[in-house]
Tab-separated table of C-alpha atoms and ligand atoms in Angstrom:
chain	number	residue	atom	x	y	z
A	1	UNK	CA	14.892	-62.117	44.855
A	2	UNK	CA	15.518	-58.274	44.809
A	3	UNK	CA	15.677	-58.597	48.461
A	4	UNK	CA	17.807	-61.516	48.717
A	5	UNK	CA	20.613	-59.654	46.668
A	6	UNK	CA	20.334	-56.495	48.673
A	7	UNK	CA	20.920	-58.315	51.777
A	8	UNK	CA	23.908	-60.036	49.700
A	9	UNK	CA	25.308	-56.715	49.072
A	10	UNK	CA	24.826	-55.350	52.495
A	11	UNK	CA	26.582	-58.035	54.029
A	12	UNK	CA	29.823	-57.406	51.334
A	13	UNK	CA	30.056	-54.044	53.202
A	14	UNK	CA	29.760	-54.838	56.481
A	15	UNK	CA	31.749	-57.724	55.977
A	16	UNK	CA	34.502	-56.026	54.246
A	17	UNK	CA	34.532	-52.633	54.583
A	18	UNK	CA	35.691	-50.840	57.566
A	19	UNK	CA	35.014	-47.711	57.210
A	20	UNK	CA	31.700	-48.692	57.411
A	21	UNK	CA	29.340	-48.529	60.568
A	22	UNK	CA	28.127	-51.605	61.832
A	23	UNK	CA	25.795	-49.884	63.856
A	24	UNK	CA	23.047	-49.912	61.132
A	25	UNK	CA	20.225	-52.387	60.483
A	26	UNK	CA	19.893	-54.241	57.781
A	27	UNK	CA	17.143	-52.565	55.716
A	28	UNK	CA	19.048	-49.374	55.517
A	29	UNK	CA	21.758	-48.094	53.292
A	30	UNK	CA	25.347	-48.039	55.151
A	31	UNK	CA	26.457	-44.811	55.956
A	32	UNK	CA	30.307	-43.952	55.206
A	33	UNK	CA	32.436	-42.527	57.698
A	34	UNK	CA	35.455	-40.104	56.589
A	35	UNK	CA	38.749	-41.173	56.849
A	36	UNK	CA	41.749	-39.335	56.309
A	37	UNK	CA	43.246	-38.648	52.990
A	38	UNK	CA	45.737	-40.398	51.784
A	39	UNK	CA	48.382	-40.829	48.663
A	40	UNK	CA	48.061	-43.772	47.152
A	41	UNK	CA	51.447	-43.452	45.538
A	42	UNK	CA	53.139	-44.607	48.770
A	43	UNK	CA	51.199	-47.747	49.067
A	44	UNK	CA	50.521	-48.996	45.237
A	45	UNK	CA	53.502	-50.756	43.252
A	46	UNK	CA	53.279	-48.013	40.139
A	47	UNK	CA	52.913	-49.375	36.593
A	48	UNK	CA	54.708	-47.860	33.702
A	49	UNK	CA	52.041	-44.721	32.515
A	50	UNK	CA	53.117	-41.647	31.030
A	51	UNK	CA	51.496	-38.782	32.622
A	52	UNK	CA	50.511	-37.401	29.442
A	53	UNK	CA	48.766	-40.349	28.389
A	54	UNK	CA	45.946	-39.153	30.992
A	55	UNK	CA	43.108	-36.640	30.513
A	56	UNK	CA	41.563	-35.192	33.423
A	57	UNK	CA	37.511	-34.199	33.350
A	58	UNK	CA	34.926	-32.325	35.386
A	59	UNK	CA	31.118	-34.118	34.992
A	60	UNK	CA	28.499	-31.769	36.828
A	61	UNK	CA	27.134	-34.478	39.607
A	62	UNK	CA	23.699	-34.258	41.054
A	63	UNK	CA	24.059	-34.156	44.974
A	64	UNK	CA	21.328	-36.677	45.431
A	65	UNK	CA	20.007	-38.881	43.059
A	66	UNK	CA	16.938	-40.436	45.072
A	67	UNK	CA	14.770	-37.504	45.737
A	68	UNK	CA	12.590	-34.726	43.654
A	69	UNK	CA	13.515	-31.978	46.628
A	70	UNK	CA	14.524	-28.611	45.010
A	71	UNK	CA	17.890	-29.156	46.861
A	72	UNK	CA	18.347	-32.653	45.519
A	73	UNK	CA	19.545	-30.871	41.909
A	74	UNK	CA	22.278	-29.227	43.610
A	75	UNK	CA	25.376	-30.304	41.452
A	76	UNK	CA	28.847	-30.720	42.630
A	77	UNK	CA	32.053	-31.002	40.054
A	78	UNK	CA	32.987	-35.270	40.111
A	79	UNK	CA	36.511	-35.854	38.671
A	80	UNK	CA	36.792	-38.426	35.769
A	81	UNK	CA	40.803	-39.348	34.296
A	82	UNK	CA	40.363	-40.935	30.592
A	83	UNK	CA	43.249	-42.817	29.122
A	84	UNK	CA	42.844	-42.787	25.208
A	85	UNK	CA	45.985	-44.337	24.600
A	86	UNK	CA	44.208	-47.812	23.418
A	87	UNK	CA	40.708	-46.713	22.728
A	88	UNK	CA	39.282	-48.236	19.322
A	89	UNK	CA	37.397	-44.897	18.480
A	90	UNK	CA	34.047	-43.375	18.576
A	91	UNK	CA	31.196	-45.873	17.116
A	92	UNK	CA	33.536	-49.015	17.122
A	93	UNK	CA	31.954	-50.642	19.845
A	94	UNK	CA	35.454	-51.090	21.531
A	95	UNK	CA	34.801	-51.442	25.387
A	96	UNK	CA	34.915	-49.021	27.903
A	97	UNK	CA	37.216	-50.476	31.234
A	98	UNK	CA	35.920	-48.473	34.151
A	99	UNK	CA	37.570	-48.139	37.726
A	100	UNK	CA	35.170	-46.975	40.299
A	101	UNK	CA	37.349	-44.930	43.009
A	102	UNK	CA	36.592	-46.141	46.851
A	103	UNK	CA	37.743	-44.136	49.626
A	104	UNK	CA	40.812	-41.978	48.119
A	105	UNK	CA	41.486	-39.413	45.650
A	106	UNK	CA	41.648	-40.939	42.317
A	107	UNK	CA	44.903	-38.895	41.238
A	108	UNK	CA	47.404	-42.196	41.190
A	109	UNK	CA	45.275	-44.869	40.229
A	110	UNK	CA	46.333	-44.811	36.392
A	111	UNK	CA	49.549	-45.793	37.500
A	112	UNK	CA	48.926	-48.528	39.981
A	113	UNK	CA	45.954	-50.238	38.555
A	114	UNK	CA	47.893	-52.334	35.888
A	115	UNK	CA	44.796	-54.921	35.158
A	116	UNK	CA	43.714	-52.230	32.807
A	117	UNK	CA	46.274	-51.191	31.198
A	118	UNK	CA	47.901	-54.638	30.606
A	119	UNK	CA	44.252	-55.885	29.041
A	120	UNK	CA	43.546	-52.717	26.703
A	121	UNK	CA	45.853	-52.736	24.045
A	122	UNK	CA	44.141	-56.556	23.298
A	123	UNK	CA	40.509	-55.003	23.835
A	124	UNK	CA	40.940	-51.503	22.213
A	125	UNK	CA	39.849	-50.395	25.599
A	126	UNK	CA	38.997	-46.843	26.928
A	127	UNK	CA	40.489	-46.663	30.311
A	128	UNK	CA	38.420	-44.615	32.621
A	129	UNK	CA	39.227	-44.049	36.359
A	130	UNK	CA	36.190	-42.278	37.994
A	131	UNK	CA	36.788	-40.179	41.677
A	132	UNK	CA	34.107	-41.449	44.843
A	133	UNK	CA	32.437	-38.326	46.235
A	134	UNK	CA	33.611	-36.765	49.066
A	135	UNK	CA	37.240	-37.369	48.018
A	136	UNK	CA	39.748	-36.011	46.103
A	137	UNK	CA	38.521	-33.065	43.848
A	138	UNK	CA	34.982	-34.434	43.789
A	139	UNK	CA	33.710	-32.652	46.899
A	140	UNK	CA	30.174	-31.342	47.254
A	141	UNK	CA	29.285	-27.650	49.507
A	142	UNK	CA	32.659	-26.411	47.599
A	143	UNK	CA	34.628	-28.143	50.308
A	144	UNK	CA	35.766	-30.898	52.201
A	145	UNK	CA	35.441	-29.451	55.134
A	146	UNK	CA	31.698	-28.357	54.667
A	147	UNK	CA	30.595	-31.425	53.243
A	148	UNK	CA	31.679	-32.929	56.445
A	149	UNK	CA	30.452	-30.494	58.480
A	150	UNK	CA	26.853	-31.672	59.967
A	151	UNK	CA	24.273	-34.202	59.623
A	152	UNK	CA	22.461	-32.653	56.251
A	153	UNK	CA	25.529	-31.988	54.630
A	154	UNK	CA	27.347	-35.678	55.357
A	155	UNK	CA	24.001	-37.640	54.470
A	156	UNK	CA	24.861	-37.383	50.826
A	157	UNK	CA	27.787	-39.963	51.990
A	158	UNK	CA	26.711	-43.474	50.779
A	159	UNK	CA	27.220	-46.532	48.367
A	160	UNK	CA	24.136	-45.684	46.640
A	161	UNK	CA	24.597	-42.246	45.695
A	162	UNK	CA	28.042	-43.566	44.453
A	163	UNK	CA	27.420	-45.845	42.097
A	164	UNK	CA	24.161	-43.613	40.984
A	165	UNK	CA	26.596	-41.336	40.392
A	166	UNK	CA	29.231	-43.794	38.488
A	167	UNK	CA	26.017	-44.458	36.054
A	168	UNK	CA	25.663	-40.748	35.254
A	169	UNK	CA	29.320	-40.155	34.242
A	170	UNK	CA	29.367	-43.526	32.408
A	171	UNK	CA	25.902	-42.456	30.234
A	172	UNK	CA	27.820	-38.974	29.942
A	173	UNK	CA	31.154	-40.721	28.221
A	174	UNK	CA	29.359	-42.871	26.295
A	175	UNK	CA	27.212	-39.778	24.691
A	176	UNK	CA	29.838	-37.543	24.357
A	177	UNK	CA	32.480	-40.182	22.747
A	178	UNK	CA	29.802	-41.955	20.462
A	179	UNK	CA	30.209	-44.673	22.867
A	180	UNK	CA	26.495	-46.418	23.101
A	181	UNK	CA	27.329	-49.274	21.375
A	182	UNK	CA	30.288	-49.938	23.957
A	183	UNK	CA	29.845	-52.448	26.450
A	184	UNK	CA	31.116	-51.217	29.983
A	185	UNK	CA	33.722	-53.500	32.405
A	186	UNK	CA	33.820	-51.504	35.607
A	187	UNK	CA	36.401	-52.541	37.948
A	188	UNK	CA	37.266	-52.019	41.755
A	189	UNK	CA	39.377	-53.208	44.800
A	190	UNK	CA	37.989	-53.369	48.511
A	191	UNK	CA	34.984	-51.519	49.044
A	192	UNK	CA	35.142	-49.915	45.471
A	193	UNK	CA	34.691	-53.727	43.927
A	194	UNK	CA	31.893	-54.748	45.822
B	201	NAG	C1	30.077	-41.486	15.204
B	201	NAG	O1	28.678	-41.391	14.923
B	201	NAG	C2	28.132	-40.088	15.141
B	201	NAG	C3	26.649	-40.177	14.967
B	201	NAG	O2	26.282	-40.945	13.858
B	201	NAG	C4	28.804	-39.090	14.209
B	201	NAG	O3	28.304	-37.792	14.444
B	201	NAG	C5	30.305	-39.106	14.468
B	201	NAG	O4	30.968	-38.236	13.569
B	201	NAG	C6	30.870	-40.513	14.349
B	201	NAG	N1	32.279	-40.472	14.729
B	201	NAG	C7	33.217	-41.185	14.133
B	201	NAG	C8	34.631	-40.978	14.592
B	201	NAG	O5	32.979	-41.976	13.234
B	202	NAG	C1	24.502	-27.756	58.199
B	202	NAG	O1	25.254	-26.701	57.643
B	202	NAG	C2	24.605	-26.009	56.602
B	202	NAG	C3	25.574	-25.037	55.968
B	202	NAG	O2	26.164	-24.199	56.900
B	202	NAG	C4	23.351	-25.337	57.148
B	202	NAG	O3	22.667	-24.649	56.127
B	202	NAG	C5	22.443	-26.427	57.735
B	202	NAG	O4	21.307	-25.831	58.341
B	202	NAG	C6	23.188	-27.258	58.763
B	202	NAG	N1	22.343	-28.396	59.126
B	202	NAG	C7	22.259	-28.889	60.369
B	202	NAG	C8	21.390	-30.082	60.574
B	202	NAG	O5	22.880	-28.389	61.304
């Protein structure tokens, strides 16, 4: 069963993602490949959010979740934006609408994702966009140019270390706003959705 859903998911990215290599087999995770950085503000239709509205956030990221190795615990600033604007308030139970960032800084992305903001005034919603590693401001070895420097230092690149990482800054918001009781709608495009 297990294994039947991780092939599932394997064949999602390879299917879908590009950036991808298809060189790997299928019992290991896919690697990512850098690709250039880009503004998403030249390719998104913007939706109507005032910059103010948006509160950007440092969480302290472990480099790699899946080992005990002393350098496993090095940390690396991750970006988080929080949009308060609808947010029903600490202990309410009002949901948290997450957007897990794929392979661009996560700077524009209040302003072009508009399923959140047009469904959180009707679910009390906090809005949080969260930055992939490796992009953006969420860079580990300081910078992008180290992390992408040699085989040790790129390895941290996956899907898994992602979305291990998306857990940690979602259990972070939900302690530090009162949140527990807040069930959690996380949302993507692309490679970021599957
Ligand atoms: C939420 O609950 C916590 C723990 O019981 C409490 O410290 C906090 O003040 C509460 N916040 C609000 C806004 O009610
Ligand atoms: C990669 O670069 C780091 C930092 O300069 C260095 O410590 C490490 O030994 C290098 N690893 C490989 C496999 O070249």
């Amino acid at each position: 069963m297990k294994h039947h859903s991780l092939l599932f998911l394997l064949l999602i990215f390879l299917t879908y993602s590009p950036s991808f290599s298809t060189t790997q087999s299928w019992t290991t995770i896919p690697r990512m490949s850098p690709i250039p950085e880009w503004d998403p503000s030249l390719h998104d239709h913007p939706v109507a959010v005032d910059a103010e509205e948006i509160k950007s956030f440092f969480f302290k990221q472990t480099l790699d979740h899946f080992n005990y190795k002393p350098e496993s615990y090095t940390t690396f600033p991750q970006r988080y934006l929080i949009n308060f604007k609808y947010w029903g308030g600490a202990n309410s139970s009002a949901p948290i609408f997450a957007y897990l960032g794929a392979e661009s800084p996560i700077d524009n992305f209040p302003n072009s994702i508009g399923f959140l903001t047009d469904n959180a005034a009707s679910c009390n919603a906090l809005l949080v966009y969260i930055e992939h590693r490796y992009y953006g401001k969420s860079v580990p070895f300081e910078s992008r140019e180290e992390a992408l420097k040699n085989a040790s230092t790129i390895g941290y690149f996956n899907s898994a270390q992602a979305l291990a990482d998306y857990a940690a800054v979602l259990k972070h918001i939900k302690n530090t706003l009162h949140a527990q009781n807040s069930p959690v709608i996380v949302i993507g495009g692309s490679y970021g959705g599957s």
